[in-house]
């Protein structure tokens, strides 16, 4: 009991610190509505929502197939590479490599790979495959490690790593592996969609064009198509269909794939700091403006956006999780709640941010709210599913008393685990949303690519990756400090 009280006090201190920090950042950050008539723009969006339209069927089909093909092939490559790395994840160098590649958002990988291969399918496939390899390598290793700790399977001493995996581990972890891989494929569809914002011909390209032209009816129609893909993925995305899909994706994309691009040595030369390429240049006069005018403002705005969005995501999740919990409502309200959470968590933050940017103008507010909605729905979804494992007494209280005194206290630790695991993702997305014109790190990274200053872009991408690794480490330390349970990684 004494240890539980100490842990509860620590939890209160940590949550109070996060809330206070978010409040201070809110009142000091650039969080304003700058548009003169947000109501008029909202009316136009609402009219488009009520009267959806679709582009010509050939264009729509092409965008859908491109999006699915990028996601499928990118995830398939990541599964192979990630599985291979998971078998040797105990090596420090492997853990460092996985942490480094997953810390850079796939859109930033896309911007970098465009310089090498141009706007072609290989760019999209690798932009998804590279960071997902780092994610899957870590997750596969953790699933295997957790299963071994729970079941302690027997294996002969002299058998190989692969033999031990397939004969002792695989029967125990097959379901978890399959479920997480399918979830990562769902993430791949979102990633493939937003890669359209940098010019690749996916659904995101169609969405950006419709947004920019104010054709909100087309935006609504395209989003309905995207939601349909996500909502039905457990039917059409089953692994028994993957050989057919992979063959079709390769056949469809192969004519446009080219393995010949700019020389890698040329790319490395362009990413080398300018003073090292031009001996007469001063390193300090080159580096100081980058730090003072781009790096520090970008880091600060990324931190402001991420920290406020984290607290708002947690608060929103506590409001949303009853929509999915079997302990509240009735089958109709739970079905409606589940559909609502699917829509909210399936909509990429970039698309939400774009819509809110058009409404409110270029401050940090659109990014904060977009991140809070998307991640709050994800945490609420996971928390609601976890609450269904709780068994209540027949005489347990109902309604708000059940929420406050029965369910929430018993799931709160797992809710914190879900929240801390999303912290690093929220920070990564905070940097990304800068490409919409908000002054987070993504804004300066995108500007560096547009001005063809690849050396500056590389420094800013490395800074973003270091920030994400630091946040991930901080989350791990806090989970240990608060004695939180292990996270069930299957979302």
GROMACS .gro file of C-alpha atoms in nm:
model
  491
    1UNK     CA    1   0.000   0.000   0.000
    2UNK     CA    2   0.286   0.237   0.086
    3UNK     CA    3   0.451   0.175  -0.253
    4UNK     CA    4   0.120   0.242  -0.429
    5UNK     CA    5   0.084   0.575  -0.248
    6UNK     CA    6   0.438   0.674  -0.345
    7UNK     CA    7   0.370   0.583  -0.709
    8UNK     CA    8   0.040   0.776  -0.701
    9UNK     CA    9   0.221   1.084  -0.567
   10UNK     CA   10   0.481   1.054  -0.841
   11UNK     CA   11   0.206   1.027  -1.102
   12UNK     CA   12   0.034   1.339  -0.971
   13UNK     CA   13   0.364   1.529  -0.975
   14UNK     CA   14   0.446   1.424  -1.332
   15UNK     CA   15   0.097   1.502  -1.464
   16UNK     CA   16   0.091   1.837  -1.284
   17UNK     CA   17   0.430   1.922  -1.434
   18UNK     CA   18   0.317   1.835  -1.786
   19UNK     CA   19  -0.007   2.032  -1.745
   20UNK     CA   20   0.168   2.337  -1.602
   21UNK     CA   21   0.428   2.329  -1.878
   22UNK     CA   22   0.156   2.305  -2.144
   23UNK     CA   23  -0.029   2.602  -1.989
   24UNK     CA   24   0.286   2.816  -1.982
   25UNK     CA   25   0.369   2.728  -2.342
   26UNK     CA   26   0.010   2.805  -2.446
   27UNK     CA   27   0.019   3.159  -2.308
   28UNK     CA   28   0.367   3.228  -2.450
   29UNK     CA   29   0.342   3.053  -2.789
   30UNK     CA   30   0.217   3.180  -3.123
   31UNK     CA   31  -0.139   3.051  -3.082
   32UNK     CA   32  -0.381   3.287  -3.252
   33UNK     CA   33  -0.652   3.295  -3.518
   34UNK     CA   34  -0.530   3.524  -3.794
   35UNK     CA   35  -0.795   3.482  -4.065
   36UNK     CA   36  -1.049   3.763  -4.094
   37UNK     CA   37  -1.354   3.546  -4.174
   38UNK     CA   38  -1.304   3.187  -4.048
   39UNK     CA   39  -1.682   3.144  -4.033
   40UNK     CA   40  -1.724   3.195  -4.409
   41UNK     CA   41  -1.454   2.938  -4.488
   42UNK     CA   42  -1.612   2.692  -4.245
   43UNK     CA   43  -1.949   2.732  -4.420
   44UNK     CA   44  -1.784   2.644  -4.751
   45UNK     CA   45  -1.622   2.338  -4.594
   46UNK     CA   46  -1.953   2.232  -4.441
   47UNK     CA   47  -2.128   2.270  -4.776
   48UNK     CA   48  -1.862   2.047  -4.932
   49UNK     CA   49  -1.906   1.793  -4.653
   50UNK     CA   50  -2.279   1.771  -4.718
   51UNK     CA   51  -2.242   1.742  -5.096
   52UNK     CA   52  -1.939   1.521  -5.168
   53UNK     CA   53  -1.809   1.484  -5.521
   54UNK     CA   54  -1.546   1.262  -5.677
   55UNK     CA   55  -1.290   1.315  -5.954
   56UNK     CA   56  -1.318   1.111  -6.275
   57UNK     CA   57  -1.313   0.740  -6.203
   58UNK     CA   58  -0.987   0.681  -6.391
   59UNK     CA   59  -0.804   0.948  -6.188
   60UNK     CA   60  -0.953   0.821  -5.863
   61UNK     CA   61  -0.866   0.459  -5.939
   62UNK     CA   62  -0.509   0.555  -6.032
   63UNK     CA   63  -0.465   0.746  -5.704
   64UNK     CA   64  -0.608   0.458  -5.499
   65UNK     CA   65  -0.390   0.196  -5.664
   66UNK     CA   66  -0.082   0.416  -5.628
   67UNK     CA   67  -0.153   0.471  -5.257
   68UNK     CA   68  -0.210   0.100  -5.187
   69UNK     CA   69   0.092  -0.005  -5.396
   70UNK     CA   70   0.330   0.233  -5.218
   71UNK     CA   71   0.201   0.120  -4.878
   72UNK     CA   72   0.205  -0.250  -4.961
   73UNK     CA   73   0.551  -0.266  -5.118
   74UNK     CA   74   0.701  -0.026  -4.864
   75UNK     CA   75   0.567  -0.228  -4.571
   76UNK     CA   76   0.668  -0.558  -4.733
   77UNK     CA   77   1.028  -0.436  -4.767
   78UNK     CA   78   1.019  -0.309  -4.409
   79UNK     CA   79   0.884  -0.644  -4.281
   80UNK     CA   80   1.177  -0.831  -4.437
   81UNK     CA   81   1.441  -0.585  -4.318
   82UNK     CA   82   1.276  -0.527  -3.978
   83UNK     CA   83   1.242  -0.898  -3.908
   84UNK     CA   84   1.609  -0.953  -3.993
   85UNK     CA   85   1.713  -0.672  -3.758
   86UNK     CA   86   1.484  -0.797  -3.480
   87UNK     CA   87   1.681  -1.122  -3.461
   88UNK     CA   88   1.997  -0.927  -3.370
   89UNK     CA   89   1.826  -0.639  -3.187
   90UNK     CA   90   2.032  -0.716  -2.877
   91UNK     CA   91   2.330  -0.552  -3.051
   92UNK     CA   92   2.367  -0.184  -2.958
   93UNK     CA   93   2.457  -0.078  -3.313
   94UNK     CA   94   2.132  -0.234  -3.443
   95UNK     CA   95   1.924  -0.051  -3.181
   96UNK     CA   96   2.098   0.277  -3.270
   97UNK     CA   97   2.036   0.227  -3.643
   98UNK     CA   98   1.667   0.145  -3.585
   99UNK     CA   99   1.622   0.444  -3.356
  100UNK     CA  100   1.792   0.675  -3.604
  101UNK     CA  101   1.593   0.578  -3.914
  102UNK     CA  102   1.255   0.573  -3.741
  103UNK     CA  103   1.319   0.914  -3.581
  104UNK     CA  104   1.301   1.080  -3.925
  105UNK     CA  105   0.949   1.114  -4.064
  106UNK     CA  106   0.873   0.937  -4.391
  107UNK     CA  107   0.789   1.271  -4.554
  108UNK     CA  108   1.139   1.399  -4.476
  109UNK     CA  109   1.281   1.075  -4.618
  110UNK     CA  110   1.070   1.143  -4.926
  111UNK     CA  111   1.208   1.496  -4.965
  112UNK     CA  112   1.560   1.358  -4.936
  113UNK     CA  113   1.505   1.068  -5.177
  114UNK     CA  114   1.348   1.297  -5.438
  115UNK     CA  115   1.688   1.459  -5.472
  116UNK     CA  116   1.829   1.118  -5.562
  117UNK     CA  117   1.557   0.946  -5.766
  118UNK     CA  118   1.309   1.222  -5.851
  119UNK     CA  119   0.929   1.188  -5.840
  120UNK     CA  120   0.895   0.819  -5.912
  121UNK     CA  121   0.762   0.511  -5.725
  122UNK     CA  122   1.102   0.410  -5.587
  123UNK     CA  123   1.107   0.734  -5.387
  124UNK     CA  124   0.771   0.657  -5.226
  125UNK     CA  125   0.853   0.293  -5.154
  126UNK     CA  126   1.182   0.372  -4.983
  127UNK     CA  127   1.036   0.672  -4.795
  128UNK     CA  128   0.796   0.429  -4.627
  129UNK     CA  129   1.028   0.127  -4.605
  130UNK     CA  130   1.325   0.300  -4.436
  131UNK     CA  131   1.155   0.442  -4.122
  132UNK     CA  132   0.917   0.146  -4.098
  133UNK     CA  133   1.217  -0.087  -4.089
  134UNK     CA  134   1.332   0.086  -3.771
  135UNK     CA  135   0.982   0.064  -3.622
  136UNK     CA  136   0.925  -0.301  -3.711
  137UNK     CA  137   1.274  -0.406  -3.601
  138UNK     CA  138   1.204  -0.265  -3.255
  139UNK     CA  139   0.843  -0.387  -3.227
  140UNK     CA  140   0.917  -0.740  -3.352
  141UNK     CA  141   1.205  -0.769  -3.105
  142UNK     CA  142   0.988  -0.644  -2.816
  143UNK     CA  143   0.702  -0.880  -2.900
  144UNK     CA  144   0.943  -1.172  -2.908
  145UNK     CA  145   1.115  -1.068  -2.585
  146UNK     CA  146   0.786  -1.017  -2.401
  147UNK     CA  147   0.656  -1.355  -2.519
  148UNK     CA  148   0.972  -1.532  -2.408
  149UNK     CA  149   0.946  -1.372  -2.063
  150UNK     CA  150   0.583  -1.482  -2.027
  151UNK     CA  151   0.609  -1.837  -2.166
  152UNK     CA  152   0.982  -1.922  -2.142
  153UNK     CA  153   0.973  -2.160  -2.442
  154UNK     CA  154   1.223  -2.447  -2.449
  155UNK     CA  155   1.482  -2.463  -2.727
  156UNK     CA  156   1.795  -2.678  -2.770
  157UNK     CA  157   2.118  -2.505  -2.678
  158UNK     CA  158   2.295  -2.539  -3.012
  159UNK     CA  159   2.013  -2.447  -3.251
  160UNK     CA  160   2.048  -2.144  -3.477
  161UNK     CA  161   1.868  -1.814  -3.426
  162UNK     CA  162   1.631  -1.884  -3.716
  163UNK     CA  163   1.555  -2.238  -3.596
  164UNK     CA  164   1.485  -2.112  -3.245
  165UNK     CA  165   1.256  -1.847  -3.387
  166UNK     CA  166   1.047  -2.066  -3.617
  167UNK     CA  167   1.022  -2.373  -3.392
  168UNK     CA  168   0.986  -2.213  -3.047
  169UNK     CA  169   0.890  -1.844  -3.080
  170UNK     CA  170   0.676  -1.830  -3.394
  171UNK     CA  171   0.381  -2.041  -3.272
  172UNK     CA  172   0.353  -1.811  -2.967
  173UNK     CA  173   0.395  -1.475  -3.140
  174UNK     CA  174   0.233  -1.539  -3.478
  175UNK     CA  175  -0.090  -1.361  -3.389
  176UNK     CA  176   0.087  -1.055  -3.246
  177UNK     CA  177   0.321  -1.036  -3.546
  178UNK     CA  178   0.033  -1.057  -3.791
  179UNK     CA  179  -0.183  -0.803  -3.606
  180UNK     CA  180   0.095  -0.547  -3.577
  181UNK     CA  181   0.203  -0.593  -3.939
  182UNK     CA  182  -0.154  -0.532  -4.053
  183UNK     CA  183  -0.167  -0.222  -3.831
  184UNK     CA  184   0.159  -0.102  -3.985
  185UNK     CA  185   0.004  -0.154  -4.329
  186UNK     CA  186  -0.280   0.075  -4.218
  187UNK     CA  187  -0.017   0.331  -4.115
  188UNK     CA  188   0.146   0.279  -4.454
  189UNK     CA  189  -0.177   0.382  -4.625
  190UNK     CA  190  -0.173   0.707  -4.428
  191UNK     CA  191   0.195   0.758  -4.510
  192UNK     CA  192   0.138   0.684  -4.876
  193UNK     CA  193  -0.145   0.936  -4.880
  194UNK     CA  194   0.053   1.222  -4.729
  195UNK     CA  195   0.347   1.154  -4.963
  196UNK     CA  196   0.117   1.307  -5.224
  197UNK     CA  197   0.179   1.642  -5.055
  198UNK     CA  198   0.535   1.638  -5.198
  199UNK     CA  199   0.420   1.550  -5.550
  200UNK     CA  200   0.382   1.171  -5.564
  201UNK     CA  201   0.055   1.073  -5.741
  202UNK     CA  202  -0.134   0.928  -5.442
  203UNK     CA  203  -0.462   1.030  -5.282
  204UNK     CA  204  -0.274   1.301  -5.095
  205UNK     CA  205  -0.185   1.475  -5.421
  206UNK     CA  206  -0.553   1.484  -5.516
  207UNK     CA  207  -0.644   1.609  -5.169
  208UNK     CA  208  -0.387   1.888  -5.171
  209UNK     CA  209  -0.498   2.003  -5.517
  210UNK     CA  210  -0.863   2.008  -5.407
  211UNK     CA  211  -0.778   2.197  -5.086
  212UNK     CA  212  -0.571   2.456  -5.268
  213UNK     CA  213  -0.850   2.520  -5.520
  214UNK     CA  214  -1.118   2.534  -5.251
  215UNK     CA  215  -1.303   2.234  -5.397
  216UNK     CA  216  -1.420   2.103  -5.060
  217UNK     CA  217  -1.679   1.871  -5.215
  218UNK     CA  218  -1.392   1.687  -5.387
  219UNK     CA  219  -1.199   1.685  -5.058
  220UNK     CA  220  -1.494   1.521  -4.885
  221UNK     CA  221  -1.533   1.259  -5.156
  222UNK     CA  222  -1.163   1.169  -5.146
  223UNK     CA  223  -1.168   1.147  -4.766
  224UNK     CA  224  -1.469   0.914  -4.780
  225UNK     CA  225  -1.271   0.688  -5.014
  226UNK     CA  226  -0.974   0.695  -4.776
  227UNK     CA  227  -1.192   0.620  -4.473
  228UNK     CA  228  -1.345   0.331  -4.663
  229UNK     CA  229  -1.002   0.183  -4.731
  230UNK     CA  230  -0.903   0.208  -4.364
  231UNK     CA  231  -1.234   0.084  -4.223
  232UNK     CA  232  -1.239  -0.227  -4.444
  233UNK     CA  233  -0.867  -0.311  -4.432
  234UNK     CA  234  -0.925  -0.610  -4.204
  235UNK     CA  235  -1.132  -0.766  -4.482
  236UNK     CA  236  -0.950  -0.686  -4.802
  237UNK     CA  237  -0.602  -0.654  -4.645
  238UNK     CA  238  -0.580  -1.010  -4.511
  239UNK     CA  239  -0.243  -1.174  -4.557
  240UNK     CA  240  -0.380  -1.452  -4.777
  241UNK     CA  241  -0.437  -1.186  -5.044
  242UNK     CA  242  -0.090  -1.030  -5.014
  243UNK     CA  243   0.087  -1.246  -5.280
  244UNK     CA  244  -0.174  -1.137  -5.532
  245UNK     CA  245  -0.156  -0.772  -5.423
  246UNK     CA  246   0.224  -0.764  -5.425
  247UNK     CA  247   0.237  -0.913  -5.775
  248UNK     CA  248  -0.018  -0.660  -5.897
  249UNK     CA  249   0.162  -0.368  -5.730
  250UNK     CA  250   0.495  -0.458  -5.886
  251UNK     CA  251   0.331  -0.503  -6.226
  252UNK     CA  252   0.152  -0.168  -6.194
  253UNK     CA  253   0.448   0.038  -6.074
  254UNK     CA  254   0.733  -0.136  -6.256
  255UNK     CA  255   0.713   0.070  -6.582
  256UNK     CA  256   0.767   0.390  -6.382
  257UNK     CA  257   1.040   0.259  -6.151
  258UNK     CA  258   1.395   0.362  -6.232
  259UNK     CA  259   1.697   0.258  -6.028
  260UNK     CA  260   1.908   0.516  -6.206
  261UNK     CA  261   1.913   0.854  -6.036
  262UNK     CA  262   2.162   1.118  -5.939
  263UNK     CA  263   2.497   0.981  -5.832
  264UNK     CA  264   2.502   0.908  -5.460
  265UNK     CA  265   2.841   1.080  -5.441
  266UNK     CA  266   2.678   1.394  -5.583
  267UNK     CA  267   2.408   1.381  -5.314
  268UNK     CA  268   2.668   1.333  -5.040
  269UNK     CA  269   2.863   1.626  -5.177
  270UNK     CA  270   2.554   1.849  -5.171
  271UNK     CA  271   2.484   1.748  -4.812
  272UNK     CA  272   2.837   1.830  -4.703
  273UNK     CA  273   2.845   2.167  -4.520
  274UNK     CA  274   2.924   2.445  -4.764
  275UNK     CA  275   3.241   2.568  -4.584
  276UNK     CA  276   3.391   2.221  -4.629
  277UNK     CA  277   3.318   2.237  -5.003
  278UNK     CA  278   3.436   2.595  -5.043
  279UNK     CA  279   3.758   2.644  -4.846
  280UNK     CA  280   3.734   3.022  -4.849
  281UNK     CA  281   3.403   3.019  -4.662
  282UNK     CA  282   3.385   3.069  -4.287
  283UNK     CA  283   3.217   2.787  -4.096
  284UNK     CA  284   3.094   3.014  -3.814
  285UNK     CA  285   2.942   3.269  -4.054
  286UNK     CA  286   2.760   2.982  -4.228
  287UNK     CA  287   2.652   2.788  -3.919
  288UNK     CA  288   2.554   3.071  -3.683
  289UNK     CA  289   2.258   3.202  -3.892
  290UNK     CA  290   2.130   2.846  -3.932
  291UNK     CA  291   2.125   2.799  -3.555
  292UNK     CA  292   1.985   3.140  -3.462
  293UNK     CA  293   1.736   3.187  -3.748
  294UNK     CA  294   1.621   2.830  -3.819
  295UNK     CA  295   1.733   2.562  -3.575
  296UNK     CA  296   1.648   2.727  -3.243
  297UNK     CA  297   1.315   2.883  -3.354
  298UNK     CA  298   1.219   2.556  -3.522
  299UNK     CA  299   1.305   2.348  -3.216
  300UNK     CA  300   1.120   2.586  -2.985
  301UNK     CA  301   0.802   2.589  -3.194
  302UNK     CA  302   0.820   2.210  -3.235
  303UNK     CA  303   0.846   2.168  -2.858
  304UNK     CA  304   0.562   2.415  -2.794
  305UNK     CA  305   0.339   2.237  -3.046
  306UNK     CA  306   0.427   1.887  -2.928
  307UNK     CA  307   0.395   1.946  -2.554
  308UNK     CA  308   0.059   2.124  -2.573
  309UNK     CA  309  -0.073   1.865  -2.819
  310UNK     CA  310   0.038   1.582  -2.586
  311UNK     CA  311  -0.163   1.719  -2.292
  312UNK     CA  312  -0.467   1.793  -2.509
  313UNK     CA  313  -0.446   1.445  -2.665
  314UNK     CA  314  -0.448   1.285  -2.320
  315UNK     CA  315  -0.744   1.496  -2.206
  316UNK     CA  316  -0.937   1.420  -2.525
  317UNK     CA  317  -0.865   1.047  -2.494
  318UNK     CA  318  -1.018   1.040  -2.145
  319UNK     CA  319  -1.333   1.192  -2.293
  320UNK     CA  320  -1.342   0.963  -2.598
  321UNK     CA  321  -1.258   0.619  -2.462
  322UNK     CA  322  -1.612   0.552  -2.323
  323UNK     CA  323  -1.738   0.567  -2.682
  324UNK     CA  324  -1.566   0.232  -2.742
  325UNK     CA  325  -1.599   0.076  -2.396
  326UNK     CA  326  -1.849  -0.204  -2.338
  327UNK     CA  327  -1.918  -0.060  -1.991
  328UNK     CA  328  -2.095   0.247  -2.128
  329UNK     CA  329  -2.380   0.316  -2.368
  330UNK     CA  330  -2.551   0.055  -2.585
  331UNK     CA  331  -2.459  -0.130  -2.908
  332UNK     CA  332  -2.579   0.160  -3.125
  333UNK     CA  333  -2.381   0.429  -2.937
  334UNK     CA  334  -2.073   0.205  -2.928
  335UNK     CA  335  -2.095   0.140  -3.301
  336UNK     CA  336  -2.132   0.513  -3.365
  337UNK     CA  337  -1.845   0.587  -3.128
  338UNK     CA  338  -1.626   0.327  -3.295
  339UNK     CA  339  -1.698   0.478  -3.638
  340UNK     CA  340  -1.620   0.827  -3.506
  341UNK     CA  341  -1.288   0.714  -3.361
  342UNK     CA  342  -1.198   0.534  -3.685
  343UNK     CA  343  -1.254   0.858  -3.877
  344UNK     CA  344  -1.062   1.074  -3.630
  345UNK     CA  345  -0.764   0.841  -3.592
  346UNK     CA  346  -0.751   0.756  -3.961
  347UNK     CA  347  -0.732   1.115  -4.083
  348UNK     CA  348  -0.363   1.206  -4.112
  349UNK     CA  349  -0.255   1.505  -3.904
  350UNK     CA  350  -0.128   1.674  -4.219
  351UNK     CA  351  -0.476   1.677  -4.372
  352UNK     CA  352  -0.639   1.794  -4.048
  353UNK     CA  353  -0.374   2.061  -4.012
  354UNK     CA  354  -0.427   2.176  -4.371
  355UNK     CA  355  -0.801   2.217  -4.315
  356UNK     CA  356  -0.755   2.404  -3.986
  357UNK     CA  357  -0.486   2.622  -4.141
  358UNK     CA  358  -0.734   2.739  -4.403
  359UNK     CA  359  -0.980   2.819  -4.124
  360UNK     CA  360  -0.754   2.987  -3.870
  361UNK     CA  361  -0.441   3.101  -4.053
  362UNK     CA  362  -0.070   3.026  -4.002
  363UNK     CA  363  -0.014   3.004  -3.628
  364UNK     CA  364   0.071   2.696  -3.421
  365UNK     CA  365  -0.297   2.649  -3.331
  366UNK     CA  366  -0.393   2.440  -3.640
  367UNK     CA  367  -0.104   2.200  -3.578
  368UNK     CA  368  -0.181   2.165  -3.206
  369UNK     CA  369  -0.550   2.090  -3.260
  370UNK     CA  370  -0.481   1.854  -3.553
  371UNK     CA  371  -0.233   1.656  -3.344
  372UNK     CA  372  -0.466   1.651  -3.043
  373UNK     CA  373  -0.761   1.521  -3.247
  374UNK     CA  374  -0.566   1.248  -3.426
  375UNK     CA  375  -0.362   1.124  -3.130
  376UNK     CA  376  -0.645   1.170  -2.880
  377UNK     CA  377  -0.857   0.938  -3.094
  378UNK     CA  378  -0.575   0.681  -3.112
  379UNK     CA  379  -0.513   0.685  -2.735
  380UNK     CA  380  -0.889   0.682  -2.672
  381UNK     CA  381  -0.926   0.382  -2.905
  382UNK     CA  382  -0.651   0.186  -2.730
  383UNK     CA  383  -0.777   0.281  -2.385
  384UNK     CA  384  -1.136   0.189  -2.471
  385UNK     CA  385  -1.027  -0.151  -2.597
  386UNK     CA  386  -0.822  -0.205  -2.281
  387UNK     CA  387  -1.121  -0.113  -2.062
  388UNK     CA  388  -1.317  -0.401  -2.215
  389UNK     CA  389  -1.089  -0.646  -2.032
  390UNK     CA  390  -1.215  -0.521  -1.694
  391UNK     CA  391  -1.475  -0.735  -1.515
  392UNK     CA  392  -1.717  -0.541  -1.294
  393UNK     CA  393  -1.922  -0.670  -1.000
  394UNK     CA  394  -2.297  -0.708  -1.060
  395UNK     CA  395  -2.361  -0.428  -0.807
  396UNK     CA  396  -2.107  -0.186  -0.963
  397UNK     CA  397  -2.217   0.174  -1.010
  398UNK     CA  398  -2.336   0.299  -1.348
  399UNK     CA  399  -2.291   0.607  -1.563
  400UNK     CA  400  -2.062   0.887  -1.449
  401UNK     CA  401  -1.987   0.712  -1.118
  402UNK     CA  402  -1.875   0.403  -1.306
  403UNK     CA  403  -1.651   0.620  -1.524
  404UNK     CA  404  -1.495   0.811  -1.232
  405UNK     CA  405  -1.467   0.542  -0.966
  406UNK     CA  406  -1.473   0.202  -1.137
  407UNK     CA  407  -1.318   0.212  -1.484
  408UNK     CA  408  -1.086   0.513  -1.513
  409UNK     CA  409  -0.883   0.444  -1.195
  410UNK     CA  410  -0.826   0.082  -1.304
  411UNK     CA  411  -0.711   0.166  -1.656
  412UNK     CA  412  -0.526   0.488  -1.576
  413UNK     CA  413  -0.177   0.337  -1.566
  414UNK     CA  414  -0.224   0.170  -1.903
  415UNK     CA  415  -0.370   0.495  -2.036
  416UNK     CA  416  -0.047   0.671  -1.930
  417UNK     CA  417   0.157   0.404  -2.108
  418UNK     CA  418  -0.036   0.463  -2.432
  419UNK     CA  419   0.010   0.840  -2.391
  420UNK     CA  420   0.385   0.824  -2.330
  421UNK     CA  421   0.429   0.593  -2.628
  422UNK     CA  422   0.254   0.851  -2.848
  423UNK     CA  423   0.474   1.133  -2.714
  424UNK     CA  424   0.759   1.068  -2.955
  425UNK     CA  425   0.513   1.031  -3.246
  426UNK     CA  426   0.346   1.362  -3.156
  427UNK     CA  427   0.683   1.538  -3.149
  428UNK     CA  428   0.778   1.387  -3.486
  429UNK     CA  429   0.450   1.501  -3.638
  430UNK     CA  430   0.491   1.847  -3.483
  431UNK     CA  431   0.810   1.891  -3.682
  432UNK     CA  432   0.643   1.757  -3.998
  433UNK     CA  433   0.346   1.996  -3.988
  434UNK     CA  434   0.585   2.282  -4.053
  435UNK     CA  435   0.567   2.204  -4.425
  436UNK     CA  436   0.221   2.366  -4.414
  437UNK     CA  437   0.389   2.699  -4.339
  438UNK     CA  438   0.393   2.678  -3.957
  439UNK     CA  439   0.733   2.762  -3.812
  440UNK     CA  440   0.826   2.424  -3.669
  441UNK     CA  441   1.134   2.237  -3.789
  442UNK     CA  442   0.948   2.103  -4.092
  443UNK     CA  443   0.901   2.455  -4.228
  444UNK     CA  444   1.274   2.521  -4.230
  445UNK     CA  445   1.353   2.172  -4.364
  446UNK     CA  446   1.109   2.219  -4.652
  447UNK     CA  447   1.246   2.568  -4.720
  448UNK     CA  448   1.600   2.431  -4.731
  449UNK     CA  449   1.498   2.169  -4.987
  450UNK     CA  450   1.314   2.429  -5.196
  451UNK     CA  451   1.622   2.653  -5.202
  452UNK     CA  452   1.837   2.347  -5.276
  453UNK     CA  453   2.044   2.387  -4.958
  454UNK     CA  454   2.074   2.018  -4.883
  455UNK     CA  455   2.348   2.072  -4.626
  456UNK     CA  456   2.116   2.293  -4.420
  457UNK     CA  457   1.828   2.046  -4.463
  458UNK     CA  458   2.048   1.762  -4.335
  459UNK     CA  459   2.143   1.954  -4.020
  460UNK     CA  460   1.778   2.032  -3.946
  461UNK     CA  461   1.669   1.672  -4.011
  462UNK     CA  462   1.941   1.546  -3.774
  463UNK     CA  463   1.821   1.795  -3.511
  464UNK     CA  464   1.465   1.666  -3.554
  465UNK     CA  465   1.584   1.307  -3.519
  466UNK     CA  466   1.784   1.385  -3.204
  467UNK     CA  467   1.479   1.556  -3.054
  468UNK     CA  468   1.263   1.251  -3.125
  469UNK     CA  469   1.518   1.010  -2.979
  470UNK     CA  470   1.547   1.230  -2.667
  471UNK     CA  471   1.168   1.237  -2.623
  472UNK     CA  472   1.148   0.860  -2.671
  473UNK     CA  473   1.415   0.813  -2.404
  474UNK     CA  474   1.237   1.055  -2.170
  475UNK     CA  475   0.913   0.861  -2.212
  476UNK     CA  476   1.092   0.535  -2.133
  477UNK     CA  477   1.248   0.690  -1.820
  478UNK     CA  478   0.910   0.821  -1.703
  479UNK     CA  479   0.745   0.482  -1.755
  480UNK     CA  480   1.013   0.325  -1.538
  481UNK     CA  481   0.989   0.605  -1.279
  482UNK     CA  482   0.613   0.562  -1.247
  483UNK     CA  483   0.636   0.178  -1.248
  484UNK     CA  484   0.398   0.161  -1.542
  485UNK     CA  485   0.308  -0.175  -1.695
  486UNK     CA  486   0.448  -0.288  -2.027
  487UNK     CA  487   0.270  -0.164  -2.334
  488UNK     CA  488   0.084  -0.422  -2.538
  489UNK     CA  489   0.213  -0.313  -2.872
  490UNK     CA  490  -0.074  -0.439  -3.085
  491UNK     CA  491  -0.290  -0.139  -3.177
   0.00000   0.00000   0.00000
